[in-house]
Amino acid sequence: MKAKITLAKEFQIGKIDKRIYGSFVEHLGRAVYGGIYEPSHPLADSDGFRTDVIEMVKELNVPIVRYPGGNFVSGYNWEDGVGPVESRPKRLDLAWGTTEPNTFGTNEFMKWCQKANTECMMAVNLGTRGPDEARNLVEYTNHKSGSAWSDMRIKHGYKDPWNVKLWCLGNEMDGRWQMGAKTASEYGKVALEASKMMKWTDGSIETVLCGSSSRNSPTFGEWEATSLDIAYDSIDYVSLHQYYGNHTDDTPSFLALTLELDEFIHSVLCVCDYIKAKKRTNKTINLSFDEWNVWYHSNNAPYERWSMAPPRLEDIYNFEDALLVGAMMITLLRHCDRIKIACLAQLVNVIAPIFTQTGGGIFKQTIFYPFEHLSNFGRGVALNPIISCPKYDCKDFSDVPYLEAIATVDEEKEEMTLFCVNKSLDDDALLEINLLDLENYKPFEFVSMDGYGAKDENGFDKSPVKPHKNELPEVDGATVTAHLQPFSWNVIRFKRK
Ligand code: AHR
């Protein structure tokens, strides 16, 4: 196929908030125990953190990590996870049917964040608990000293406050699977009170209201409108969650799911702005897409009930998953004027780009690479490319453009990057890139992932699916011509001359 992408400085969507490249660690399966924390592992440091995991997290360059859940947080007593480890209680986690040993908690996670060069996005329990425990946790983590909870932190060995800046007001409170699930108005009221009291404790924090647990939630739309109407004045962001799977083994439809994702984002923005209009306020609510990924491979895997950290949700990703993850992130960036935070769910072992063996090795899943490219090179501002390319029809969608792309410009580094997925299973693309007033940017690296079967995976023994370098695209004045392989992930990097 022949395709054309036109770029210009003026096509700016907005500045990219680095927190759009966030991720997520929940007390679930082997995400914490056997993932980021495994004191008996040969590569564990003096805090029990796996250094091989930390190295890979640094490669992903994630600026925030959401913690401690997810569904887990809705039954979590944060007090169980602080203080002397020997006196911490074991609890039944009703969200995932396992036993939580509480040997890893808030302070351990904050320490891990420091070592992994990231920051914590903390979630509070608004399921079985409420605003009081939430504001106590803010006092424990953020207040300097001279109050019961801050002095308790100091007694626990942490003199300086952690200064957690971003807080989730519960998790998926609309879901019937959630401990303490609520109606939208019940939740709106609790979230408002929690946010108010948390902000009175520390005026520098931001809070995220739970949106629907997915676009398929029966109360989607109404949930956002009702809870926002109540909590609007105190909160800063509304959350979105979405996971996709290739359930019917229909790759063209699977890769087209970004059309639905785009519609989902658009709808939530409409609801936010409807409430803004209704309230005649200047305050704009932005979005926190704090759970997104492909998730379906591991759905029915058996596990032993009430065991500690059994393998759960351990999807092994294939090549088509990597292409969708790249396309999903591109879609989020197309809305970076309003999506300020996003979390690839999750980070290690549980539906994650990094996979470990307890007591053993580690490997990079296929989805690691597009996320790594975007997170490292996709900084600065996002440009909306004008894409002209053939389209396809499939079972679930029509008029799906074969190419999905975004460009980012990092003025400081004097670099521009074009990210592009070719969704065609068998057609390569001769892509003409017109740079208009960006003519002084010249390509210096062209990396791609291609030539793999849709179901090809990585593993401990061999990891065939990875990026490779290509010959540089041809340059003729302001026109750059690149050859994109069929069914491929492409990253073309430019430097200002
Ligand atoms: O990320 C796995 C789970 O998916 C989270 O715990 C929950 O919030 C969502 O349903």
XYZ file of C-alpha atoms and ligand atoms in Angstrom:
507
model
C 0.000 0.000 0.000
C 0.962 3.645 -0.404
C 0.473 5.939 2.554
C 1.226 9.523 3.529
C 1.735 11.233 6.873
C 1.906 15.024 7.126
C 3.397 16.715 10.155
C 3.790 20.337 11.223
C 4.664 22.121 14.451
C 1.186 23.634 14.508
C -0.465 20.208 14.695
C 0.211 20.233 18.399
C -2.265 18.268 20.544
C -0.658 19.271 23.816
C 2.221 18.830 26.170
C 2.651 15.217 27.232
C 2.374 14.802 30.990
C 5.091 12.249 31.757
C 2.662 10.444 34.085
C 0.908 9.098 30.970
C 3.682 6.451 31.014
C 2.724 5.103 34.442
C 2.217 1.505 35.500
C 0.634 -0.471 38.331
C 1.633 -2.920 41.083
C -1.146 -4.603 43.037
C -0.983 -7.070 45.921
C -2.136 -9.752 43.536
C -0.544 -12.985 42.370
C 3.229 -12.650 42.066
C 3.301 -8.902 41.396
C 4.718 -8.032 44.833
C 5.849 -11.363 46.323
C 8.053 -13.069 43.732
C 7.900 -9.971 41.515
C 9.317 -6.737 42.880
C 10.000 -8.273 46.336
C 11.709 -11.609 46.888
C 14.207 -11.484 49.778
C 15.430 -15.039 49.180
C 16.309 -14.433 45.518
C 20.050 -14.411 44.694
C 19.635 -10.991 43.063
C 17.687 -9.421 45.942
C 19.224 -6.336 47.549
C 19.378 -5.612 51.285
C 15.688 -4.560 51.233
C 14.621 -7.791 49.531
C 13.935 -6.075 46.190
C 14.826 -7.985 43.043
C 17.497 -5.917 41.331
C 16.915 -7.595 37.954
C 13.304 -6.352 38.108
C 14.400 -2.853 39.134
C 16.780 -2.710 36.154
C 13.971 -3.561 33.733
C 11.577 -1.107 35.383
C 14.225 1.575 34.877
C 14.461 0.629 31.204
C 10.715 1.191 30.938
C 11.222 4.611 32.550
C 7.853 4.669 34.330
C 7.351 7.952 36.231
C 4.531 6.707 38.483
C 3.328 3.332 39.737
C -0.172 2.874 41.130
C -0.345 0.862 44.375
C -1.602 -1.277 46.260
C -4.653 -2.088 44.076
C -6.877 -2.619 42.189
C -9.568 -4.787 43.709
C -7.207 -5.600 46.579
C -7.331 -2.062 47.963
C -11.066 -2.254 48.643
C -10.444 -4.624 51.565
C -6.997 -3.400 52.610
C -6.164 -2.074 56.067
C -3.056 -0.021 55.360
C -2.129 -0.176 59.060
C -1.552 -3.953 58.647
C 1.376 -3.234 56.330
C 3.408 -0.817 58.484
C 5.527 -1.243 61.612
C 7.549 -4.252 62.767
C 7.128 -7.029 60.210
C 6.883 -9.767 62.871
C 3.731 -8.204 64.320
C 1.927 -7.667 61.008
C -1.209 -9.824 60.618
C -1.919 -12.274 57.831
C -5.279 -11.469 56.264
C -7.637 -13.157 53.847
C -7.804 -11.120 50.653
C -11.390 -11.533 49.471
C -10.685 -9.845 46.136
C -8.366 -12.575 44.847
C -9.066 -15.478 47.254
C -5.530 -15.547 48.657
C -3.750 -14.880 51.953
C -1.943 -11.560 52.300
C 1.129 -11.885 54.539
C 1.615 -8.102 54.873
C 5.385 -8.471 54.949
C 5.460 -5.780 52.270
C 3.497 -2.566 52.793
C 3.456 1.188 52.299
C 6.993 2.010 53.478
C 8.531 -0.890 51.577
C 6.765 0.253 48.426
C 7.876 3.858 48.859
C 11.476 2.671 49.282
C 11.152 0.500 46.197
C 9.875 3.529 44.226
C 12.998 5.470 45.165
C 15.230 2.656 43.976
C 13.249 2.198 40.751
C 13.300 5.948 39.939
C 9.569 6.284 40.099
C 6.817 7.814 42.221
C 3.822 6.300 43.926
C 0.206 6.862 42.897
C -1.504 5.675 46.066
C -5.015 4.220 46.211
C -7.136 4.366 49.377
C -9.760 1.879 50.496
C -13.251 3.322 49.992
C -14.816 -0.154 49.910
C -14.717 -1.651 53.395
C -13.355 1.568 54.900
C -13.812 5.278 54.356
C -12.645 8.907 54.513
C -11.243 8.607 58.044
C -8.741 5.829 57.256
C -7.915 7.608 53.991
C -7.016 10.895 55.650
C -5.017 8.995 58.296
C -2.929 7.420 55.551
C -2.230 10.864 54.029
C -1.161 12.050 57.484
C 1.069 8.967 57.888
C 2.802 9.354 54.508
C 2.857 13.134 54.032
C 2.752 14.996 57.356
C 6.181 15.993 58.645
C 5.788 15.249 62.360
C 3.962 16.204 65.550
C 0.747 14.231 65.003
C -0.141 10.685 65.972
C 0.128 9.154 62.461
C 3.188 11.100 61.315
C 4.988 10.308 64.575
C 4.087 6.669 64.083
C 5.823 6.753 60.680
C 8.891 8.235 62.357
C 8.739 5.508 65.020
C 8.617 2.961 62.192
C 11.983 4.264 61.010
C 10.995 6.793 58.335
C 11.871 10.286 59.531
C 11.038 12.134 56.320
C 7.539 12.208 54.874
C 7.093 10.426 51.563
C 5.060 13.276 50.035
C 2.786 11.153 47.875
C 1.195 13.595 45.432
C -1.410 11.546 43.592
C -4.241 9.591 45.244
C -6.957 7.288 43.851
C -10.268 7.503 45.692
C -10.941 3.750 45.786
C -11.044 1.355 42.858
C -13.830 0.362 40.428
C -16.497 1.149 42.988
C -19.261 0.457 40.436
C -18.265 -3.224 40.069
C -20.350 -5.892 41.775
C -17.058 -7.827 42.369
C -15.732 -4.936 44.436
C -15.744 -5.178 48.238
C -18.035 -2.384 49.389
C -19.391 -1.640 45.890
C -21.605 1.436 45.797
C -24.180 3.237 43.738
C -22.905 6.324 41.940
C -24.452 8.723 44.442
C -23.242 6.730 47.459
C -19.761 6.705 45.966
C -19.829 10.375 44.945
C -20.591 11.398 48.510
C -17.897 9.179 50.077
C -15.329 10.248 47.476
C -16.106 13.923 48.054
C -15.693 13.607 51.817
C -12.501 11.548 51.492
C -10.961 13.931 48.959
C -11.878 16.997 51.064
C -10.349 15.551 54.236
C -7.270 14.210 52.452
C -6.671 17.644 50.908
C -7.244 19.383 54.243
C -4.495 17.108 55.604
C -2.148 17.963 52.718
C -3.197 20.755 50.360
C -0.623 19.794 47.729
C -2.141 16.455 46.712
C -4.349 15.623 43.719
C -7.178 13.087 43.755
C -8.704 10.762 41.168
C -12.415 9.896 41.187
C -13.294 6.343 40.086
C -15.006 6.316 36.737
C -16.700 3.157 35.455
C -14.763 -0.099 35.647
C -14.987 -0.272 31.840
C -17.035 1.051 28.936
C -19.145 -2.133 29.191
C -20.215 -1.425 32.746
C -24.058 -1.246 32.808
C -23.977 2.151 34.508
C -21.264 3.652 32.256
C -21.926 7.336 31.580
C -24.550 7.736 34.256
C -22.001 6.674 36.878
C -19.519 9.361 35.795
C -22.216 12.064 35.573
C -23.727 11.342 38.989
C -20.507 10.923 40.966
C -18.858 13.890 39.253
C -21.846 16.104 39.935
C -21.361 15.424 43.647
C -17.539 15.417 43.931
C -16.557 17.855 41.139
C -15.237 20.671 43.314
C -12.796 18.542 45.259
C -11.371 16.068 42.735
C -8.920 16.558 39.869
C -9.243 13.544 37.558
C -11.720 10.832 36.592
C -10.388 7.322 36.028
C -10.933 5.035 33.038
C -10.102 1.311 32.898
C -10.066 -0.871 29.795
C -8.620 -4.270 28.917
C -8.939 -5.947 25.535
C -8.602 -9.557 24.364
C -8.640 -11.409 21.046
C -11.452 -13.674 22.258
C -12.625 -14.881 18.842
C -9.178 -15.154 17.281
C -9.968 -12.378 14.829
C -6.762 -10.364 14.511
C -8.105 -7.561 12.250
C -10.967 -6.892 14.709
C -8.596 -7.143 17.687
C -6.245 -4.535 16.238
C -9.195 -2.302 15.382
C -10.204 -2.027 19.061
C -8.419 1.321 19.308
C -11.409 2.804 17.476
C -13.561 1.755 20.420
C -10.938 3.032 22.861
C -10.982 6.403 21.141
C -14.782 6.534 21.421
C -14.588 5.578 25.101
C -12.178 8.434 25.878
C -14.307 10.857 23.888
C -17.465 9.838 25.786
C -15.884 10.309 29.221
C -14.595 13.734 28.186
C -18.118 14.654 27.058
C -19.526 13.690 30.473
C -16.812 15.675 32.300
C -17.521 18.725 30.174
C -21.287 18.304 30.517
C -20.947 18.544 34.292
C -18.568 21.480 33.854
C -21.209 23.250 31.742
C -23.970 22.418 34.210
C -21.945 23.894 37.032
C -20.911 26.964 35.011
C -17.391 26.502 36.358
C -13.952 27.182 34.882
C -12.529 24.058 36.460
C -11.774 21.309 33.937
C -11.571 17.685 34.994
C -8.882 15.699 33.204
C -8.502 11.946 32.792
C -6.475 9.269 34.542
C -6.510 6.106 32.410
C -5.135 4.157 35.331
C -5.661 0.598 34.065
C -5.160 -0.417 30.437
C -3.671 -3.404 28.655
C -4.430 -6.634 26.825
C -5.781 -9.218 29.282
C -7.412 -12.530 28.380
C -4.856 -15.328 28.022
C -4.829 -16.362 31.684
C -8.490 -15.852 32.556
C -9.409 -19.337 33.736
C -6.073 -20.491 35.161
C -6.617 -22.516 38.354
C -4.972 -21.527 41.657
C -5.035 -22.746 45.232
C -7.519 -20.758 47.297
C -6.049 -18.924 50.330
C -2.485 -19.678 49.285
C 0.084 -16.886 49.418
C 1.078 -15.155 46.188
C 0.030 -17.969 43.813
C 0.499 -17.263 40.095
C -2.576 -15.268 39.001
C -3.383 -13.384 35.794
C -0.061 -14.436 34.244
C -0.778 -13.649 30.601
C 2.037 -14.597 28.256
C 1.819 -12.010 25.525
C 2.268 -12.597 21.814
C 3.241 -10.373 18.923
C -0.265 -9.171 18.034
C -0.701 -8.119 21.686
C 2.431 -5.965 21.338
C 0.947 -4.284 18.270
C -2.304 -3.528 20.088
C -0.474 -2.213 23.158
C 1.513 0.137 20.886
C -1.688 1.247 19.149
C -3.491 1.752 22.480
C -0.687 3.975 23.784
C -0.780 5.956 20.531
C -4.516 6.447 21.083
C -3.934 7.707 24.618
C -1.315 10.154 23.329
C -3.781 11.478 20.761
C -5.732 12.719 23.797
C -2.753 13.958 25.818
C -4.366 17.387 26.147
C -6.811 15.721 28.585
C -5.253 12.375 29.597
C -2.644 13.371 32.141
C -2.124 9.998 33.801
C -2.228 6.436 32.473
C -1.074 3.150 33.965
C -0.168 0.074 31.956
C -1.694 -2.634 34.136
C 0.337 -4.122 35.489
C 4.155 -4.027 35.794
C 5.507 -7.433 36.867
C 4.065 -10.958 36.362
C 0.382 -9.982 36.649
C -0.701 -9.029 33.071
C 2.678 -7.381 32.778
C 5.567 -6.468 30.466
C 8.139 -7.993 32.882
C 7.967 -11.679 33.793
C 9.965 -13.444 36.499
C 10.409 -16.947 37.796
C 10.250 -17.093 41.572
C 13.805 -17.972 42.574
C 14.872 -17.841 38.932
C 15.189 -15.775 35.790
C 13.356 -12.942 34.099
C 12.286 -12.042 30.565
C 10.779 -9.168 28.623
C 7.320 -9.891 27.260
C 6.506 -8.787 23.709
C 4.509 -5.794 25.012
C 7.603 -4.514 26.850
C 9.098 -3.034 23.703
C 6.451 -0.681 22.275
C 5.873 0.680 25.778
C 9.624 1.137 26.309
C 9.946 3.014 23.007
C 7.022 5.293 23.727
C 7.992 5.984 27.312
C 11.595 6.800 26.451
C 11.185 8.650 23.154
C 7.592 9.905 23.345
C 8.201 12.892 25.570
C 7.640 16.612 24.980
C 4.593 17.536 22.905
C 2.395 15.299 20.782
C 1.595 16.199 17.179
C -1.511 14.986 15.434
C -0.341 13.547 12.122
C -2.608 13.790 9.101
C -2.645 10.205 7.897
C -3.773 9.191 4.494
C -3.830 5.418 4.004
C -6.156 2.634 2.843
C -8.772 1.336 5.288
C -10.226 -2.108 5.975
C -13.500 -3.615 7.126
C -13.606 -6.493 9.596
C -16.216 -8.360 11.625
C -16.518 -5.775 14.404
C -15.539 -2.512 12.671
C -15.559 -0.789 9.312
C -13.253 1.854 7.854
C -10.274 0.961 10.010
C -7.149 2.824 8.840
C -4.299 0.348 8.306
C -1.851 2.795 9.858
C -2.125 4.185 13.383
C 0.471 6.843 14.228
C 1.517 9.690 16.493
C 4.528 12.010 16.473
C 6.193 13.594 19.492
C 8.674 16.474 19.622
C 11.099 16.883 22.489
C 12.398 20.466 22.091
C 14.989 20.058 24.840
C 16.609 17.052 23.194
C 15.948 18.494 19.724
C 14.360 15.186 18.761
C 11.170 14.129 17.052
C 9.809 10.569 16.927
C 7.157 9.028 14.729
C 5.479 5.893 16.115
C 3.413 3.874 13.662
C 1.618 0.510 13.627
C 0.929 -1.152 10.292
C -2.132 -3.306 11.017
C -2.191 -5.027 7.640
C -1.413 -8.722 7.951
C 0.177 -8.938 4.530
C 0.679 -5.531 2.948
C 3.808 -3.475 3.468
C 3.541 0.313 3.283
C 5.574 2.790 1.298
C 5.167 5.703 3.638
C 5.808 9.262 2.516
C 6.333 11.569 5.495
C 5.900 15.272 4.719
C 7.630 17.322 7.379
C 6.452 20.807 6.308
C 7.972 23.283 8.813
C 9.783 20.424 10.594
C 12.045 20.031 7.575
C 15.204 20.548 9.645
C 14.536 17.251 11.493
C 16.466 14.379 9.859
C 16.030 10.648 10.607
C 18.847 9.075 12.590
C 17.298 5.790 13.733
C 14.575 3.488 12.442
C 13.639 0.627 14.751
C 10.865 -1.852 14.107
C 9.322 -5.115 15.247
C 8.147 -7.190 12.298
C 8.410 -10.564 10.624
C 6.797 -12.406 13.534
C 3.696 -14.554 13.562
C 0.710 -13.085 15.412
C 1.004 -15.720 18.141
C 4.806 -15.628 18.618
C 5.791 -15.192 22.276
C 8.867 -14.665 24.431
C 9.922 -16.900 27.337
C 12.724 -17.735 29.759
C 14.631 -19.925 27.304
C 14.288 -17.815 24.197
C 12.833 -14.404 23.500
C 12.626 -14.088 19.734
C 10.195 -11.158 19.624
C 12.201 -7.968 19.919
C 12.987 -4.798 17.979
C 15.679 -4.513 15.333
C 17.279 -1.608 13.510
C 16.583 -0.848 9.855
C 18.274 1.181 7.156
C 17.444 4.842 7.516
C 14.529 6.143 5.445
C 15.354 8.215 2.352
C 15.331 11.993 2.669
C 14.487 14.396 -0.132
C 14.118 17.917 1.248
C 11.077 17.919 3.515
C 9.975 14.462 2.341
C 11.116 11.303 4.088
C 10.210 7.923 2.598
C 10.087 4.878 4.858
C 9.283 1.283 4.080
C 7.074 -0.299 6.751
C 6.797 -4.077 6.851
C 3.358 -5.747 7.010
C 2.040 -6.285 10.546
C 4.694 -4.136 12.209
C 5.579 -1.705 14.998
C 7.750 1.183 13.764
C 9.723 3.930 15.497
C 11.435 6.552 13.341
C 13.598 8.977 15.307
C 14.641 12.389 13.944
C 17.260 14.875 15.168
C 17.188 18.623 14.511
C 20.114 19.645 12.260
O -5.526 -5.284 37.113
C -6.307 -6.365 37.529
C -7.664 -5.939 38.078
O -8.431 -5.428 37.023
C -7.650 -4.827 39.096
O -7.458 -5.300 40.384
C -9.027 -4.251 38.971
O -9.062 -2.890 39.287
C -9.414 -4.527 37.523
O -10.659 -5.102 37.440
